[in-house]
mmCIF file of C-alpha atoms in Angstrom:
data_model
loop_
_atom_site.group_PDB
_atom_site.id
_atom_site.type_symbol
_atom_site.label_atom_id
_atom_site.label_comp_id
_atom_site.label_asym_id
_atom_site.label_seq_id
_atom_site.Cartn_x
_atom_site.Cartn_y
_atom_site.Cartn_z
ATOM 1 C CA UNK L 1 26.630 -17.255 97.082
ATOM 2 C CA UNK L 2 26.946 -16.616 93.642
ATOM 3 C CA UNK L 3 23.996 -17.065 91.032
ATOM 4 C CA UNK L 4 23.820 -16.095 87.657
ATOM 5 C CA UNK L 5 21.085 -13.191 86.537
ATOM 6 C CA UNK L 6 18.111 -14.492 85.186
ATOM 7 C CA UNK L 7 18.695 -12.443 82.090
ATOM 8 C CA UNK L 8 21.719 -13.154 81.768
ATOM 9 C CA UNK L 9 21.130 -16.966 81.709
ATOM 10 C CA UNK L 10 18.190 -16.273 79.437
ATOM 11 C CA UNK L 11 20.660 -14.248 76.547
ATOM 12 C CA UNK L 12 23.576 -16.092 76.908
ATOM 13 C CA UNK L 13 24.938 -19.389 76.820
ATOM 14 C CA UNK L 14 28.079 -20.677 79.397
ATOM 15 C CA UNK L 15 31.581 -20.991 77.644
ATOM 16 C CA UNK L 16 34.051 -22.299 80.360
ATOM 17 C CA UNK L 17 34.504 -21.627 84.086
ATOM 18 C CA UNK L 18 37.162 -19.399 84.487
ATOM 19 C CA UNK L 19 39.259 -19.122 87.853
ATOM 20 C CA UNK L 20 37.101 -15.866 88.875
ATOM 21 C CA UNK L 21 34.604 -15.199 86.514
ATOM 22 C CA UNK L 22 31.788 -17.444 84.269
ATOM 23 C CA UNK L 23 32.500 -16.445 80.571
ATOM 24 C CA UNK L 24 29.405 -16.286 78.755
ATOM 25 C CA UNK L 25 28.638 -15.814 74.890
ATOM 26 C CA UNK L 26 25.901 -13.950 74.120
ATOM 27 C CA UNK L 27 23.623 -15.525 72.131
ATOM 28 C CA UNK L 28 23.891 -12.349 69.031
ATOM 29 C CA UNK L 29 25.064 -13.942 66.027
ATOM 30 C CA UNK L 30 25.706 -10.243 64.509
ATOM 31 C CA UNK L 31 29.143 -9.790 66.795
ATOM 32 C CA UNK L 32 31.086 -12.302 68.336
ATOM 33 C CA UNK L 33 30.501 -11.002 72.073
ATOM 34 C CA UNK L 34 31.529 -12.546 75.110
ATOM 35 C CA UNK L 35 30.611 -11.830 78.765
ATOM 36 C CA UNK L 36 32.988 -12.076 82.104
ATOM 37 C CA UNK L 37 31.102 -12.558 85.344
ATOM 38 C CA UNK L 38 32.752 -12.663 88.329
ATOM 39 C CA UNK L 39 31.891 -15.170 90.773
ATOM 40 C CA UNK L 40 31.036 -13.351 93.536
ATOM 41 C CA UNK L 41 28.033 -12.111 95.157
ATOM 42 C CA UNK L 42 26.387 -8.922 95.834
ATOM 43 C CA UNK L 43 28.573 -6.949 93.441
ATOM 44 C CA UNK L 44 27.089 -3.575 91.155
ATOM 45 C CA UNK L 45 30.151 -1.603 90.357
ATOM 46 C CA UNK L 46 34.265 -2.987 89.691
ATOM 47 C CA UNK L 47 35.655 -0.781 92.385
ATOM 48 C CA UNK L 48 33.259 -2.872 94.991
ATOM 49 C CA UNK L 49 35.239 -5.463 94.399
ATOM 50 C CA UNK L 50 39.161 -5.854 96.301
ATOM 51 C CA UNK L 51 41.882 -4.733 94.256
ATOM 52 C CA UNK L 52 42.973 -8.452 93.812
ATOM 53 C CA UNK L 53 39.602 -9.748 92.526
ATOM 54 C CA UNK L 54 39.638 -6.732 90.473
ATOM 55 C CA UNK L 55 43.017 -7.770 89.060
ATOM 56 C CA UNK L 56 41.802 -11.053 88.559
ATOM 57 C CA UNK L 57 39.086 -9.597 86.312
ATOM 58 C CA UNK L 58 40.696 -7.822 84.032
ATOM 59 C CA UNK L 59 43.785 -10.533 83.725
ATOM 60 C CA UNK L 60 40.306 -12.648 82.625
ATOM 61 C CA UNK L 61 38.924 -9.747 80.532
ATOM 62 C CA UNK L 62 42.485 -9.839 78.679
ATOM 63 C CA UNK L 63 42.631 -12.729 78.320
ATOM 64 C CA UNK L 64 38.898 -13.240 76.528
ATOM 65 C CA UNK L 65 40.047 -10.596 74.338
ATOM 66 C CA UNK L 66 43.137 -11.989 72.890
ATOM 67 C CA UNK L 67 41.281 -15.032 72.755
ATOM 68 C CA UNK L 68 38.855 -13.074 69.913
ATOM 69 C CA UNK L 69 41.087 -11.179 68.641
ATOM 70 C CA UNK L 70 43.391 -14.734 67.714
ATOM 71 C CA UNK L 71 39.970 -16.184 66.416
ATOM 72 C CA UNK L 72 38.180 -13.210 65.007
ATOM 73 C CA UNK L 73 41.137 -11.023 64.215
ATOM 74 C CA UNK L 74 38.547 -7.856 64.531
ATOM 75 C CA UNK L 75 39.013 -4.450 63.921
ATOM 76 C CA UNK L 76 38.397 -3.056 66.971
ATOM 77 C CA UNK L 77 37.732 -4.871 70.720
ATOM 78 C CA UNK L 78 34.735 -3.020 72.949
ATOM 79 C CA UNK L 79 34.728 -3.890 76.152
ATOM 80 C CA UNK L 80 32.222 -2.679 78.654
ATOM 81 C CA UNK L 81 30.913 -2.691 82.434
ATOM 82 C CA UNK L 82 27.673 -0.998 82.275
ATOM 83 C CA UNK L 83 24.450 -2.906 84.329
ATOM 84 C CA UNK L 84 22.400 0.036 83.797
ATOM 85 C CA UNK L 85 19.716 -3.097 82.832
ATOM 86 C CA UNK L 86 21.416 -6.129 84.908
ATOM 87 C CA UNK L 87 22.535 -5.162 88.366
ATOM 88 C CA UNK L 88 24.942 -8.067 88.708
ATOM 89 C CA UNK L 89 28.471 -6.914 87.564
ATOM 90 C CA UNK L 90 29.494 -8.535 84.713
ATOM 91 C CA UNK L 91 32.299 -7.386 81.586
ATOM 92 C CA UNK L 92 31.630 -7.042 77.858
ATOM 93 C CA UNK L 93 33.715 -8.034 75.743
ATOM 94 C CA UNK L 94 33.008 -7.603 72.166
ATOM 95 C CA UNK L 95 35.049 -7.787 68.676
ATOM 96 C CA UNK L 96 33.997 -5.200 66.547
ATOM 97 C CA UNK L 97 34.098 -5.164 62.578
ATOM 98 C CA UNK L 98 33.769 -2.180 59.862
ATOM 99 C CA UNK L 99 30.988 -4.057 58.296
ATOM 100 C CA UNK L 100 28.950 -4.795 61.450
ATOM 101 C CA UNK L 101 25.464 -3.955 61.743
ATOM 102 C CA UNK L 102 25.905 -0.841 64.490
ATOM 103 C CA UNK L 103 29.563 0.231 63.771
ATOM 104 C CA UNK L 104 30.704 2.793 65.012
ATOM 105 C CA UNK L 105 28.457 2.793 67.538
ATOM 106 C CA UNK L 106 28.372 0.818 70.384
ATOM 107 C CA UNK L 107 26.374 -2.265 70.483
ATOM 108 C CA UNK L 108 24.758 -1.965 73.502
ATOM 109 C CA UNK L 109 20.648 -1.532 72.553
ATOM 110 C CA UNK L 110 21.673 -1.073 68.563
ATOM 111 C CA UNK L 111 19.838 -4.048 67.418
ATOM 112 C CA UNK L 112 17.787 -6.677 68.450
ATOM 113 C CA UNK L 113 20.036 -10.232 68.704
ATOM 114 C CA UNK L 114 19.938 -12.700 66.042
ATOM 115 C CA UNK L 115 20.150 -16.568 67.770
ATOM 116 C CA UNK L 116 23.224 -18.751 66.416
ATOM 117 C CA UNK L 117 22.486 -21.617 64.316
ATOM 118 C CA UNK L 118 22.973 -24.878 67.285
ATOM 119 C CA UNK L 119 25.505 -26.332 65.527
ATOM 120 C CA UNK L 120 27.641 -23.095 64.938
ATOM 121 C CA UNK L 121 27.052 -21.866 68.577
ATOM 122 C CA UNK L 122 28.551 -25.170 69.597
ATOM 123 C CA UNK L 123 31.574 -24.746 67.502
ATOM 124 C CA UNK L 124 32.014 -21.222 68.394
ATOM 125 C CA UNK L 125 31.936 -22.289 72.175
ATOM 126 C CA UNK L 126 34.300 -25.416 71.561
ATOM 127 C CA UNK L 127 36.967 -23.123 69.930
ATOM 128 C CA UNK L 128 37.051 -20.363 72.565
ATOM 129 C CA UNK L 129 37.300 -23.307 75.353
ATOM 130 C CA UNK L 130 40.471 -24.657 73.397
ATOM 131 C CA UNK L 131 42.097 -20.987 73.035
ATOM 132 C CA UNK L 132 40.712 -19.703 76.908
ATOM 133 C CA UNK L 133 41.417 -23.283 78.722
ATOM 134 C CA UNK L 134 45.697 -23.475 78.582
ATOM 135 C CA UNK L 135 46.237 -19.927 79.822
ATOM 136 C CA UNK L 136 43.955 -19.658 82.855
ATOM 137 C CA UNK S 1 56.212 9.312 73.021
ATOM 138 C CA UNK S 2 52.590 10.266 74.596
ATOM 139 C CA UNK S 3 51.066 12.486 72.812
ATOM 140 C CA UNK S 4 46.778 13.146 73.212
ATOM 141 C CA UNK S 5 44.719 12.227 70.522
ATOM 142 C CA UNK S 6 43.183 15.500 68.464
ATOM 143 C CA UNK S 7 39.332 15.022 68.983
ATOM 144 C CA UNK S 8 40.106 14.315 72.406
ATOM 145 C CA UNK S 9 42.054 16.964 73.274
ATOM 146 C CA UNK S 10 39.306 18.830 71.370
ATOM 147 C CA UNK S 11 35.926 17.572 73.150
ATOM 148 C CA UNK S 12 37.168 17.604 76.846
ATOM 149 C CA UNK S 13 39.113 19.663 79.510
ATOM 150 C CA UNK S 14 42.608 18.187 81.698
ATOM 151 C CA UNK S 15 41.344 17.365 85.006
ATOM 152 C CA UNK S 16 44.401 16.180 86.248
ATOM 153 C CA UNK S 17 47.504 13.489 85.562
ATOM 154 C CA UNK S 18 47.461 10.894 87.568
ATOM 155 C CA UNK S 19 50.492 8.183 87.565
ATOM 156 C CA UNK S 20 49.882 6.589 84.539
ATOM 157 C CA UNK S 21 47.037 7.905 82.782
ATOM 158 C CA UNK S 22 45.699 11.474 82.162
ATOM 159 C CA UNK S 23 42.458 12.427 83.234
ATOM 160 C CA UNK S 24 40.121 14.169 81.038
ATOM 161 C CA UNK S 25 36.459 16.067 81.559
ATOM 162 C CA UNK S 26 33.964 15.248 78.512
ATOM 163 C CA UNK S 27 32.481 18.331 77.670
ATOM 164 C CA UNK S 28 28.968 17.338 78.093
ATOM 165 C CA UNK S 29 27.487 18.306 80.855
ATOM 166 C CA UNK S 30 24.422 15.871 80.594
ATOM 167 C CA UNK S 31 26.740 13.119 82.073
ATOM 168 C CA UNK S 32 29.532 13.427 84.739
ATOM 169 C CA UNK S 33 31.698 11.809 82.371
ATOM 170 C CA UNK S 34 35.656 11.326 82.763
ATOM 171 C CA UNK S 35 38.041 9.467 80.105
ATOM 172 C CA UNK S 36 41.391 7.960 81.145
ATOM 173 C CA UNK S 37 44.465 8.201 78.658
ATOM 174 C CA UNK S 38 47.402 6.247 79.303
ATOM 175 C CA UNK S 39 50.197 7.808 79.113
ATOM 176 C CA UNK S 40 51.865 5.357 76.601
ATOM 177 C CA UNK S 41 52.077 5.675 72.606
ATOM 178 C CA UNK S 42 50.836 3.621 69.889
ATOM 179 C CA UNK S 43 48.591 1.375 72.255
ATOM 180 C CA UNK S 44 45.017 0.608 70.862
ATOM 181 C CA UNK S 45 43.717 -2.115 73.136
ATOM 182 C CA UNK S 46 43.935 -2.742 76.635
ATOM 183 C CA UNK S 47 45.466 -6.090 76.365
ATOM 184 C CA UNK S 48 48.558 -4.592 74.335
ATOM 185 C CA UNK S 49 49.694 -2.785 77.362
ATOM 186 C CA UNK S 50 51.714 -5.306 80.211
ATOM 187 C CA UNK S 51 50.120 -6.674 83.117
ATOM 188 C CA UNK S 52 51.368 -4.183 85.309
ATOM 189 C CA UNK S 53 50.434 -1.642 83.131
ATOM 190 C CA UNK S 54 46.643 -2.944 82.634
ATOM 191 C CA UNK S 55 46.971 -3.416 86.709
ATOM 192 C CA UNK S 56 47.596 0.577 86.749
ATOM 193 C CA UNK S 57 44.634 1.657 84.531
ATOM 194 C CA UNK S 58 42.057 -0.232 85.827
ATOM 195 C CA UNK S 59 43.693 0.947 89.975
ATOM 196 C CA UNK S 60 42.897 4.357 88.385
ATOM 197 C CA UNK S 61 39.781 3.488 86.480
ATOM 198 C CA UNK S 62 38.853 2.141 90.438
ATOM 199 C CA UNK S 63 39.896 5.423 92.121
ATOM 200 C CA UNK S 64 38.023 7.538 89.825
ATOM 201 C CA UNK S 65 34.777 5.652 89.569
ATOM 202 C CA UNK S 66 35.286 6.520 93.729
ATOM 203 C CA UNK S 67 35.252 10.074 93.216
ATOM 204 C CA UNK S 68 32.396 10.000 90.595
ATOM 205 C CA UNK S 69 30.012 7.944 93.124
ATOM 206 C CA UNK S 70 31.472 10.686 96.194
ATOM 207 C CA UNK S 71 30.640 13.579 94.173
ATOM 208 C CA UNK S 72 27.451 12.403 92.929
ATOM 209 C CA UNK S 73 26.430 9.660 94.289
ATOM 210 C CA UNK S 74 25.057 8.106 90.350
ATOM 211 C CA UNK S 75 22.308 5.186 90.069
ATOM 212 C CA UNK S 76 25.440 3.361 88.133
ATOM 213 C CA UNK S 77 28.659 4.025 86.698
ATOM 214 C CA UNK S 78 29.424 2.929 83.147
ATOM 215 C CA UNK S 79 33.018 1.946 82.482
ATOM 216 C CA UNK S 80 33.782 1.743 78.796
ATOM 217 C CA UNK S 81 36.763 1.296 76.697
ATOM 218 C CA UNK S 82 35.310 1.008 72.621
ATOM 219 C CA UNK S 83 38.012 3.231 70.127
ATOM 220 C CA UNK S 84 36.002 2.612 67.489
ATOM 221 C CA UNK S 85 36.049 6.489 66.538
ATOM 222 C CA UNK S 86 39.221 7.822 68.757
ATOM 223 C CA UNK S 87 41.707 4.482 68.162
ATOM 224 C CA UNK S 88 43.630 5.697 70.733
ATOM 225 C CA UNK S 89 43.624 3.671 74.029
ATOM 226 C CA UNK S 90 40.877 5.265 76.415
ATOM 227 C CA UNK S 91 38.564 4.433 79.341
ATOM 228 C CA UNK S 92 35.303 6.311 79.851
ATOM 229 C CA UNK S 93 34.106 6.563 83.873
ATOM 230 C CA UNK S 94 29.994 7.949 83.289
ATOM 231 C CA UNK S 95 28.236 8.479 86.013
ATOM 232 C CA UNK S 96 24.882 7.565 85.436
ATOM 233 C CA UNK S 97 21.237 8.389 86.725
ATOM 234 C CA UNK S 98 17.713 6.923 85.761
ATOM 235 C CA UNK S 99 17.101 10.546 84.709
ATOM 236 C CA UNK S 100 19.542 11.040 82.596
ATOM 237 C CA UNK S 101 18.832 11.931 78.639
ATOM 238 C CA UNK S 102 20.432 8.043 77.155
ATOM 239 C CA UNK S 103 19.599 5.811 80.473
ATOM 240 C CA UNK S 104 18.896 2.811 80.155
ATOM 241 C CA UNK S 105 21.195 3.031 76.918
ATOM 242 C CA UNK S 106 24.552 3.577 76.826
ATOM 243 C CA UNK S 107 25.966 7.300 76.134
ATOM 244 C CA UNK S 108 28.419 7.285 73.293
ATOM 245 C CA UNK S 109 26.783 8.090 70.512
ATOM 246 C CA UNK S 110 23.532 8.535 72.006
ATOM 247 C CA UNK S 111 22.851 12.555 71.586
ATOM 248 C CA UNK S 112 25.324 15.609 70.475
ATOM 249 C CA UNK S 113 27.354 16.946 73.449
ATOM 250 C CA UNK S 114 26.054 20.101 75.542
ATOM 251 C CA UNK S 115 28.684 22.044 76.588
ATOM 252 C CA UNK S 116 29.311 22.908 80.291
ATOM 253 C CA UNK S 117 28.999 26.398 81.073
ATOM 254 C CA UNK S 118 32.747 27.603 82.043
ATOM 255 C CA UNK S 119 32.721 28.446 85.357
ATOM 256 C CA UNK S 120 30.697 25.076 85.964
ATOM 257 C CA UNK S 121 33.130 23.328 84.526
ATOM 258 C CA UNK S 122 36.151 24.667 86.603
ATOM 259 C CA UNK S 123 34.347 24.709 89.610
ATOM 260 C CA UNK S 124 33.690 20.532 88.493
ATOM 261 C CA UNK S 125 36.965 19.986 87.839
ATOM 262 C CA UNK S 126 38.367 21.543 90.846
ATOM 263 C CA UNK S 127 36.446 19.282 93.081
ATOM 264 C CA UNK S 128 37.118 16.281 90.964
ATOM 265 C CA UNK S 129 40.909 16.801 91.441
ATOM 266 C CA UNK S 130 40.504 17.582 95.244
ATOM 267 C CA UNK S 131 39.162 13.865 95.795
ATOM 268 C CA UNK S 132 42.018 12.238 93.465
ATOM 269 C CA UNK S 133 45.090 13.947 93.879
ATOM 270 C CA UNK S 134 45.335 12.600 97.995
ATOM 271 C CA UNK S 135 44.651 8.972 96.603
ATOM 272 C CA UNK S 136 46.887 8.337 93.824
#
């Protein structure tokens, strides 16, 4: 059965339910950052998955990033599978600007988060339902 | 028309072309570390490329994580597709260990390459094509 990583829960607040994964945004007010978790249980590494959930994922994973890049219009889009902290597979997706605080790099342990403001989390998380909802 | 980026044809070695991308050896030999190139031109993120095409990359992304964890059997693998430096579209497959010189972090950027020493490297490469020519 699928649950959510305690440290993921902790860092991150939910977005939507997509069809195979939770999409989560990270609670870093320095990038706009997303997070695709697929539903499933069990699951360290993408090729442990079937090729058709794997599909699935990165249809999602596309999907989250032309959602950003419609909203955000960033420079650059990051995305990542790493878990070399949290075990449970899960997909980074991240817009990335010349100005932010760790470009080039990667943003992976470059800076501690900053926490959203409520109120612009919740507007944030509103307008990525309303672009993510009609195509999945 | 394809044609490979200059700092990565400079910093790694041809392993092999698969299908639709070509496969490339960083050459740092503190990571097992392999980058996929699609074969395309003038692509900078994944989502730019069809569904079909994205459905090819990631079936070779799959197949080569396989013969990373074969060969050497990592704590994780770190799948990673950023372009902030190289804008050309690319996928790194890291094999990592709780040993290794960046873990828990993530490797780009992390600390200047080490070169492998050549006959390490062809004897690396020739093993790594062994286990992906039969399955793609």
């Amino acid at each position: 059965m699928f649950r959510l990583d305690e440290k993921l829960s902790k860092d991150c607040d939910l977005v939507t339910e997509l069809h195979f994964c939770q999409l989560l945004l990270m609670n870093d007010k320095q990038y706009p950052w997303l997070i695709l978790v697929p539903k499933v249980s069990d699951i360290e590494e993408v090729y442990e998955l079937t090729r058709e959930q794997q599909h699935n994922l990165w249809d999602e994973v596309a999907e989250t990033s032309k959602a950003l890049k419609q909203i955000f219009n960033p420079d650059k889009l990051n995305i990542g599978a790493l878990g070399n902290i949290v075990r449970q597979l899960h997909v980074h997706v991240v817009a990335r600007f010349k100005e932010d605080i760790a470009w080039p790099g990667p943003v992976w342990g470059a800076h501690p988060p900053k926490a959203y403001p409520q109120d612009e989390k919740e507007k944030l998380i509103k307008k990525l339902k309303q672009k993510l909802v009609p195509v999945l």
